mmCIF file of C-alpha atoms in Angstrom:
data_model
loop_
_atom_site.group_PDB
_atom_site.id
_atom_site.type_symbol
_atom_site.label_atom_id
_atom_site.label_comp_id
_atom_site.label_asym_id
_atom_site.label_seq_id
_atom_site.Cartn_x
_atom_site.Cartn_y
_atom_site.Cartn_z
ATOM 1 C CA SER A 1 16.281 -2.473 -33.455
ATOM 2 C CA VAL A 2 16.643 -2.977 -29.910
ATOM 3 C CA VAL A 3 16.917 -0.154 -27.028
ATOM 4 C CA GLY A 4 18.194 -0.697 -23.560
ATOM 5 C CA GLY A 5 17.307 2.270 -21.375
ATOM 6 C CA VAL A 6 16.313 3.729 -17.836
ATOM 7 C CA THR A 7 13.091 5.361 -17.429
ATOM 8 C CA LEU A 8 11.050 7.554 -14.656
ATOM 9 C CA MET A 9 7.443 6.757 -14.105
ATOM 10 C CA GLU A 10 5.578 9.626 -12.921
ATOM 11 C CA PRO A 11 1.888 8.766 -12.130
ATOM 12 C CA HIS A 12 -1.167 10.819 -11.829
ATOM 13 C CA SER A 13 -2.139 12.325 -8.903
ATOM 14 C CA ASP A 14 -5.724 13.196 -7.869
ATOM 15 C CA PRO A 15 -6.390 16.224 -5.543
ATOM 16 C CA ALA A 16 -9.748 15.118 -5.397
ATOM 17 C CA THR A 17 -9.288 12.168 -3.416
ATOM 18 C CA GLY A 18 -6.041 13.585 -1.548
ATOM 19 C CA LEU A 19 -3.817 10.695 -3.154
ATOM 20 C CA ASP A 20 -0.426 11.019 -4.421
ATOM 21 C CA ILE A 21 1.393 8.205 -5.802
ATOM 22 C CA ASP A 22 5.269 8.980 -6.531
ATOM 23 C CA GLY A 23 7.197 8.213 -9.427
ATOM 24 C CA GLY A 24 10.525 6.203 -9.837
ATOM 25 C CA PRO A 25 13.087 5.010 -12.163
ATOM 26 C CA ALA A 26 13.360 1.444 -13.727
ATOM 27 C CA PRO A 27 15.569 0.238 -16.501
ATOM 28 C CA THR A 28 13.437 -0.937 -19.691
ATOM 29 C CA LEU A 29 13.849 -2.747 -22.860
ATOM 30 C CA SER A 30 12.558 -2.578 -26.281
ATOM 31 C CA ALA A 31 12.513 -4.273 -29.610
ATOM 32 C CA THR A 32 11.133 -3.095 -32.872
ATOM 33 C CA TYR A 33 10.154 -4.959 -35.918
ATOM 34 C CA HIS A 34 10.685 -2.385 -38.723
ATOM 35 C CA VAL A 35 8.005 -3.652 -41.308
ATOM 36 C CA THR A 36 9.512 -1.085 -43.568
ATOM 37 C CA ASP A 37 12.228 2.057 -42.915
ATOM 38 C CA ASN A 38 9.197 4.021 -41.656
ATOM 39 C CA TRP A 39 6.876 1.647 -39.764
ATOM 40 C CA GLY A 40 7.496 -0.717 -36.822
ATOM 41 C CA VAL A 41 5.966 -2.847 -34.368
ATOM 42 C CA GLU A 42 7.722 -2.212 -31.010
ATOM 43 C CA LEU A 43 7.165 -4.504 -27.797
ATOM 44 C CA TRP A 44 8.381 -2.712 -24.538
ATOM 45 C CA GLY A 45 8.579 -3.114 -20.966
ATOM 46 C CA ALA A 46 10.371 -2.745 -17.849
ATOM 47 C CA LEU A 47 12.772 -5.051 -16.586
ATOM 48 C CA ASP A 48 12.264 -4.451 -13.230
ATOM 49 C CA LYS A 49 9.219 -3.193 -11.311
ATOM 50 C CA TYR A 50 8.488 0.538 -10.575
ATOM 51 C CA ASN A 51 8.714 1.086 -6.703
ATOM 52 C CA HIS A 52 5.835 3.870 -5.580
ATOM 53 C CA ARG A 53 5.214 5.535 -2.227
ATOM 54 C CA VAL A 54 1.446 6.367 -1.737
ATOM 55 C CA ARG A 55 0.514 9.364 0.207
ATOM 56 C CA GLY A 56 -2.741 10.522 1.613
ATOM 57 C CA PRO A 57 -3.629 13.817 3.528
ATOM 58 C CA GLU A 58 -2.040 12.313 6.214
ATOM 59 C CA GLY A 59 0.855 11.346 4.833
ATOM 60 C CA LYS A 60 2.388 8.109 3.789
ATOM 61 C CA ILE A 61 -0.312 5.302 3.539
ATOM 62 C CA GLY A 62 1.526 2.433 1.880
ATOM 63 C CA THR A 63 3.513 1.081 -1.180
ATOM 64 C CA ILE A 64 3.180 -0.557 -4.644
ATOM 65 C CA GLU A 65 5.212 -2.181 -7.046
ATOM 66 C CA GLN A 66 4.139 -1.756 -10.798
ATOM 67 C CA GLN A 67 5.523 -3.449 -14.346
ATOM 68 C CA PRO A 68 4.137 -2.543 -17.393
ATOM 69 C CA ILE A 69 4.389 -4.113 -20.803
ATOM 70 C CA ALA A 70 3.393 -2.715 -24.307
ATOM 71 C CA LEU A 71 2.914 -3.533 -27.906
ATOM 72 C CA SER A 72 2.845 -0.303 -30.090
ATOM 73 C CA GLY A 73 2.373 0.208 -33.966
ATOM 74 C CA GLN A 74 5.247 3.301 -34.666
ATOM 75 C CA TYR A 75 5.846 5.410 -37.297
ATOM 76 C CA HIS A 76 9.184 6.816 -37.742
ATOM 77 C CA PHE A 77 9.575 9.857 -39.836
ATOM 78 C CA GLY A 78 12.303 10.533 -42.656
ATOM 79 C CA THR A 79 14.772 8.365 -43.591
ATOM 80 C CA ALA A 80 16.873 5.426 -41.722
ATOM 81 C CA ASP A 81 20.086 7.630 -42.222
ATOM 82 C CA GLN A 82 18.851 10.781 -40.739
ATOM 83 C CA VAL A 83 21.033 12.110 -37.941
ATOM 84 C CA MET A 84 17.773 12.898 -35.748
ATOM 85 C CA ARG A 85 14.790 10.523 -36.483
ATOM 86 C CA PRO A 86 11.534 11.475 -34.769
ATOM 87 C CA PHE A 87 8.837 8.665 -34.317
ATOM 88 C CA VAL A 88 4.993 8.522 -32.804
ATOM 89 C CA GLY A 89 3.571 5.427 -31.473
ATOM 90 C CA LEU A 90 0.364 3.782 -30.440
ATOM 91 C CA GLY A 91 -0.613 0.719 -28.718
ATOM 92 C CA TYR A 92 -2.025 -1.644 -25.918
ATOM 93 C CA TYR A 93 -0.582 -2.065 -22.458
ATOM 94 C CA GLU A 94 -0.859 -3.796 -19.148
ATOM 95 C CA SER A 95 0.604 -3.135 -16.142
ATOM 96 C CA ASN A 96 0.708 -5.487 -13.197
ATOM 97 C CA PHE A 97 0.792 -4.479 -9.681
ATOM 98 C CA SER A 98 2.433 -6.172 -6.977
ATOM 99 C CA ASN A 99 3.521 -5.859 -2.987
ATOM 100 C CA GLU A 100 1.094 -3.565 -2.375
ATOM 101 C CA THR A 101 0.882 -2.599 1.398
ATOM 102 C CA ILE A 102 -1.621 0.325 1.471
ATOM 103 C CA GLY A 103 -2.898 1.030 4.912
ATOM 104 C CA GLY A 104 -1.669 -0.559 8.093
ATOM 105 C CA ASP A 105 -4.832 -2.297 9.293
ATOM 106 C CA GLY A 106 -7.655 -3.903 8.492
ATOM 107 C CA ALA A 107 -7.649 -5.736 5.339
ATOM 108 C CA HIS A 108 -5.398 -6.198 2.522
ATOM 109 C CA VAL A 109 -5.980 -3.661 -0.118
ATOM 110 C CA GLY A 110 -4.980 -4.672 -3.816
ATOM 111 C CA LEU A 111 -4.714 -3.434 -7.287
ATOM 112 C CA GLU A 112 -5.823 -5.434 -10.385
ATOM 113 C CA THR A 113 -3.740 -5.353 -13.642
ATOM 114 C CA ALA A 114 -4.303 -2.013 -15.229
ATOM 115 C CA LYS A 115 -5.055 -2.161 -19.168
ATOM 116 C CA GLY A 116 -5.463 0.195 -21.790
ATOM 117 C CA ALA A 117 -3.994 2.556 -24.570
ATOM 118 C CA ILE A 118 -0.531 3.774 -24.524
ATOM 119 C CA ALA A 119 0.991 6.971 -26.648
ATOM 120 C CA THR A 120 4.582 7.345 -27.653
ATOM 121 C CA ALA A 121 6.496 10.192 -28.825
ATOM 122 C CA GLY A 122 10.496 10.349 -29.054
ATOM 123 C CA VAL A 123 13.454 10.848 -31.373
ATOM 124 C CA ASP A 124 16.456 8.609 -32.384
ATOM 125 C CA PHE A 125 19.851 10.175 -32.346
ATOM 126 C CA ASN A 126 21.747 8.247 -35.058
ATOM 127 C CA ILE A 127 25.436 7.643 -34.210
ATOM 128 C CA ASN A 128 26.351 5.202 -36.948
ATOM 129 C CA GLN A 129 24.448 2.567 -38.948
ATOM 130 C CA THR A 130 24.220 0.354 -36.434
ATOM 131 C CA TRP A 131 24.240 2.342 -33.012
ATOM 132 C CA PHE A 132 21.720 5.109 -31.924
ATOM 133 C CA ALA A 133 20.689 7.139 -29.023
ATOM 134 C CA ARG A 134 16.773 7.368 -27.963
ATOM 135 C CA ALA A 135 14.470 9.630 -26.015
ATOM 136 C CA ASP A 136 11.083 9.235 -25.757
ATOM 137 C CA ALA A 137 7.870 9.677 -23.473
ATOM 138 C CA ARG A 138 5.080 7.397 -23.127
ATOM 139 C CA TYR A 139 1.676 7.960 -21.799
ATOM 140 C CA MET A 140 -0.284 5.031 -20.427
ATOM 141 C CA LYS A 141 -4.209 5.570 -20.041
ATOM 142 C CA GLY A 142 -6.021 2.928 -18.104
ATOM 143 C CA ASP A 143 -7.226 2.049 -14.335
ATOM 144 C CA ALA A 144 -7.120 -0.581 -11.852
ATOM 145 C CA GLY A 145 -9.685 -2.193 -9.913
ATOM 146 C CA VAL A 146 -9.567 -1.859 -6.401
ATOM 147 C CA ARG A 147 -9.854 -5.124 -4.117
ATOM 148 C CA VAL A 148 -10.147 -4.943 -0.570
ATOM 149 C CA ALA A 149 -9.587 -8.823 1.097
ATOM 150 C CA GLY A 150 -9.214 -10.314 -2.292
ATOM 151 C CA GLN A 151 -12.882 -8.818 -3.296
ATOM 152 C CA GLY A 152 -13.153 -6.090 -5.782
ATOM 153 C CA THR A 153 -15.042 -3.125 -4.705
ATOM 154 C CA GLY A 154 -16.233 -1.472 -7.990
ATOM 155 C CA GLU A 155 -13.768 1.144 -7.595
ATOM 156 C CA GLU A 156 -10.866 1.907 -9.687
ATOM 157 C CA LEU A 157 -7.888 3.875 -9.106
ATOM 158 C CA THR A 158 -6.441 6.124 -11.673
ATOM 159 C CA ILE A 159 -2.848 5.771 -12.147
ATOM 160 C CA ASP A 160 -2.468 7.507 -16.081
ATOM 161 C CA PRO A 161 1.318 7.569 -15.907
ATOM 162 C CA TRP A 162 3.644 9.309 -17.917
ATOM 163 C CA VAL A 163 7.042 7.590 -18.569
ATOM 164 C CA VAL A 164 10.078 9.524 -19.690
ATOM 165 C CA GLY A 165 13.151 7.702 -20.630
ATOM 166 C CA VAL A 166 16.759 7.321 -22.425
ATOM 167 C CA GLY A 167 18.487 4.763 -23.699
ATOM 168 C CA ILE A 168 21.335 3.272 -26.295
ATOM 169 C CA GLY A 169 20.001 1.129 -29.040
ATOM 170 C CA ALA A 170 21.187 -0.912 -32.490
ATOM 171 C CA ARG A 171 20.144 -2.027 -35.572
ATOM 172 C CA PHE A 172 20.134 -5.293 -36.709
#
């Protein structure tokens, strides 16, 4: 099956550091190979970058762009002909960061690729034997290493975003 949709990413905010990263929408695409009626392997990713505004205690301090991709195993409950068919998944993701403009003065601050676990929960609403609508939520657990002037600082930024989406899919 293939699903095209739109998702809203909401990164983790850290009150201890005063950093707040705004969420944003992006188009996504997924393809699932169904090993059986209940088990599948999904490749999911953003077709475009999520744009985030980074704010500190003094206000906006910059922007970053993020583009995740994930590979997950999924379990779909019930039978394929049910009207509502919930599913869960667990897998691995990587999220690339680009166009970081954090801080206006001094050396460039950048983020390394975040890597970690992704958990998915969702439901498919069958329209007919081929077409279905989908609503899902994903949680990505992973930190991004911080670089200043191209050198690692040993510090990590916790992004840990929730991604909530809707889409239209087709089974082949």
